[in-house]
Amino acid sequence: MTTSIDRSALQAPQNVWDMAQQQLDEVAHLIGLTEGIHLFLRQPKRVLEVSVPVHMDDGRVRVFTGYRVQHNMARGPAKGGIRFHPDVTLDEVKALAMWMTWKCALVNIPFGGAKGGVICDPKAMSMHELEHLTRRFTTEISIVIGPEKDIPAPDVYTTPQIMAWIMDTYSMQKGYSIPGVVTGKPIAIGGSLGRDKATARGCLYVVDEAMKMLSLDATGARVAIQGFGNAGMHAATLMAQAGYRIVAASDSRGGVANASGLDVRGLVAHKTETGSVVGFGGGEAISNKDVLECDCDVLVPAALEKVITAQNAPNIKAKIVAEAANGPTLPEADAILHERGVMVLPDILANAGGVTVSYFEWVQDLQENFWEEDEINERLKQKMTRAFRETHEQAKRHDVNMRTGAYAVAVERVAEATRLRGLYP
Ligand code: NAD
């Protein structure tokens, strides 16, 4: 039996949660999921909304709203980052949690999916305020997190320092150190070598595979990157080291471009010093919009959702779009890019390196035995290239784009675990 969900009502997604559900609906139809499993996977398992009161530096108390959503735990404990951003919404957190379920299944690590978020502007807060926000938020969600049930990690505007506060707060409440409660921690307290660059490194590995598949030469291939934080900045560095030419990069304040290639080391130093790529001497100013449409072979959106739309998709010149960010491409834009022969490496594949090394970090914490960085990078490469090949095989088999191919692999794995476990009680 296939689903009875009305697909015609799902043509124009209003928000990212609609978009995430629509992506699932399309693949459910394709792989013939039973209605029961489809309906089960369409909703999060658990949603927690919390109030987070914080004493601000000016003596006032502000109350922030935070969320932790666990989408699915059929294959293992839930896993997913925490985002601190003024635009966080519950629907966004639900979508990101669902994407984590598919991402973990696609790279075949024994985790389900979760995500957290707090509506706040961390750029306008002092370290003291951020620490109190983090510790109180951790306390409020401590009823659902833990190394055996739900393990947070960094996401937009959350850092290794914030992970350290989460680890410390949870450990203080339990009375002993529990590094496995969170990943993306500093090395000194149980973090993993290679975790800081893992998202970008995984992205590079799948771009390399795509280049080979399309018989393109990586040396000198032009890359444009939108977003210059953990994912984007490390992607620029690693791709430049691998011989790609970074021709444009941007962050929330604007961008910089140089057709002969940006000096990435200089750009990273400028960003670290000034907080932005804007004003870097080695290129010309370019807007965020123009970064997406500039002349390049590989486009790496590495900022926020919904930036590739039906309006700009026809103007994108890249042959490969590698989604380091989660949800950067709207479904209608996806269709346009597919029709134009652009290979889109979907988020659940292109940015899965982060959660993969987070899994390695969790395994190392539980075993209290830490690996060398070369070993971590080699294991990451194996997971990423296998996921790329399985995605490509499914895309070819069903004659669909890489996103639907990746979903076919991932959703089937979660569905199989769900079928085997059965419906409790
Ligand atoms: P980050 O906070 O380190 O960096 C975000 C970057 O995006 C910053 O450079 C910021 O200036 C830029 N930005 C914000 N708004 C922008 C806008 N409107 N236009 C252009 N740039 C803008 O965050 P991150 O960890 O690098 O995350 C970026 C994306 O990658 C997110 O979608 C996140 O979910 C995804 N991701 C991150 C990881 C990880 O390990 N960090 C893993 C998987 C996916």
XYZ file of C-alpha atoms and ligand atoms in Angstrom, residues 83 96 103 115 123 154-157 195 199 226-232 250-252 271 288 302-304 324-326 351 354, ligand 1:
75
model
C 21.520 26.990 16.514
C 16.571 20.481 10.537
C 21.830 12.468 7.004
C 18.029 19.666 16.341
C 26.394 38.791 18.133
C 27.434 23.056 17.036
C 25.404 24.738 14.310
C 24.999 28.351 13.188
C 26.560 30.749 15.749
C 35.996 17.801 13.946
C 31.944 19.382 7.475
C 28.418 31.809 0.256
C 28.949 31.926 4.036
C 32.361 32.109 5.659
C 31.905 30.430 9.050
C 32.833 26.932 10.156
C 31.588 25.240 6.992
C 32.438 27.926 4.406
C 30.815 36.077 1.188
C 29.360 36.353 4.670
C 26.344 38.120 6.187
C 37.960 37.575 8.422
C 25.659 37.838 -1.629
C 27.422 27.512 3.264
C 25.168 29.984 5.108
C 21.424 29.660 5.595
C 27.373 22.746 2.770
C 24.423 24.606 4.331
C 21.209 22.845 5.273
C 27.532 18.435 4.785
C 30.321 17.105 10.405
P 28.736 29.611 11.326
O 27.959 30.345 12.340
O 30.105 29.153 11.666
O 28.835 30.489 9.980
C 27.728 30.989 9.314
C 28.239 31.910 8.200
O 27.162 32.334 7.398
C 28.908 33.177 8.717
O 30.028 33.474 7.940
C 27.840 34.249 8.492
O 28.383 35.539 8.319
C 27.219 33.727 7.216
N 25.898 34.256 6.977
C 24.876 34.425 7.846
N 23.833 34.972 7.207
C 24.200 35.134 5.916
C 23.574 35.646 4.762
N 22.328 36.107 4.818
N 24.267 35.636 3.599
C 25.542 35.178 3.545
N 26.173 34.678 4.587
C 25.525 34.676 5.762
O 27.814 28.401 10.868
P 28.239 27.038 10.176
O 28.421 26.041 11.248
O 29.317 27.293 9.204
O 26.874 26.681 9.429
C 26.590 27.165 8.113
C 25.615 26.203 7.473
O 26.208 24.903 7.449
C 24.288 26.037 8.212
O 23.255 25.793 7.282
C 24.511 24.791 9.044
O 23.302 24.142 9.385
C 25.338 23.982 8.064
N 26.107 22.914 8.689
C 27.117 23.158 9.570
C 27.800 22.093 10.124
C 28.953 22.300 11.074
O 29.608 21.297 11.438
N 29.269 23.491 11.463
C 27.459 20.779 9.807
C 26.439 20.559 8.886
C 25.769 21.646 8.342
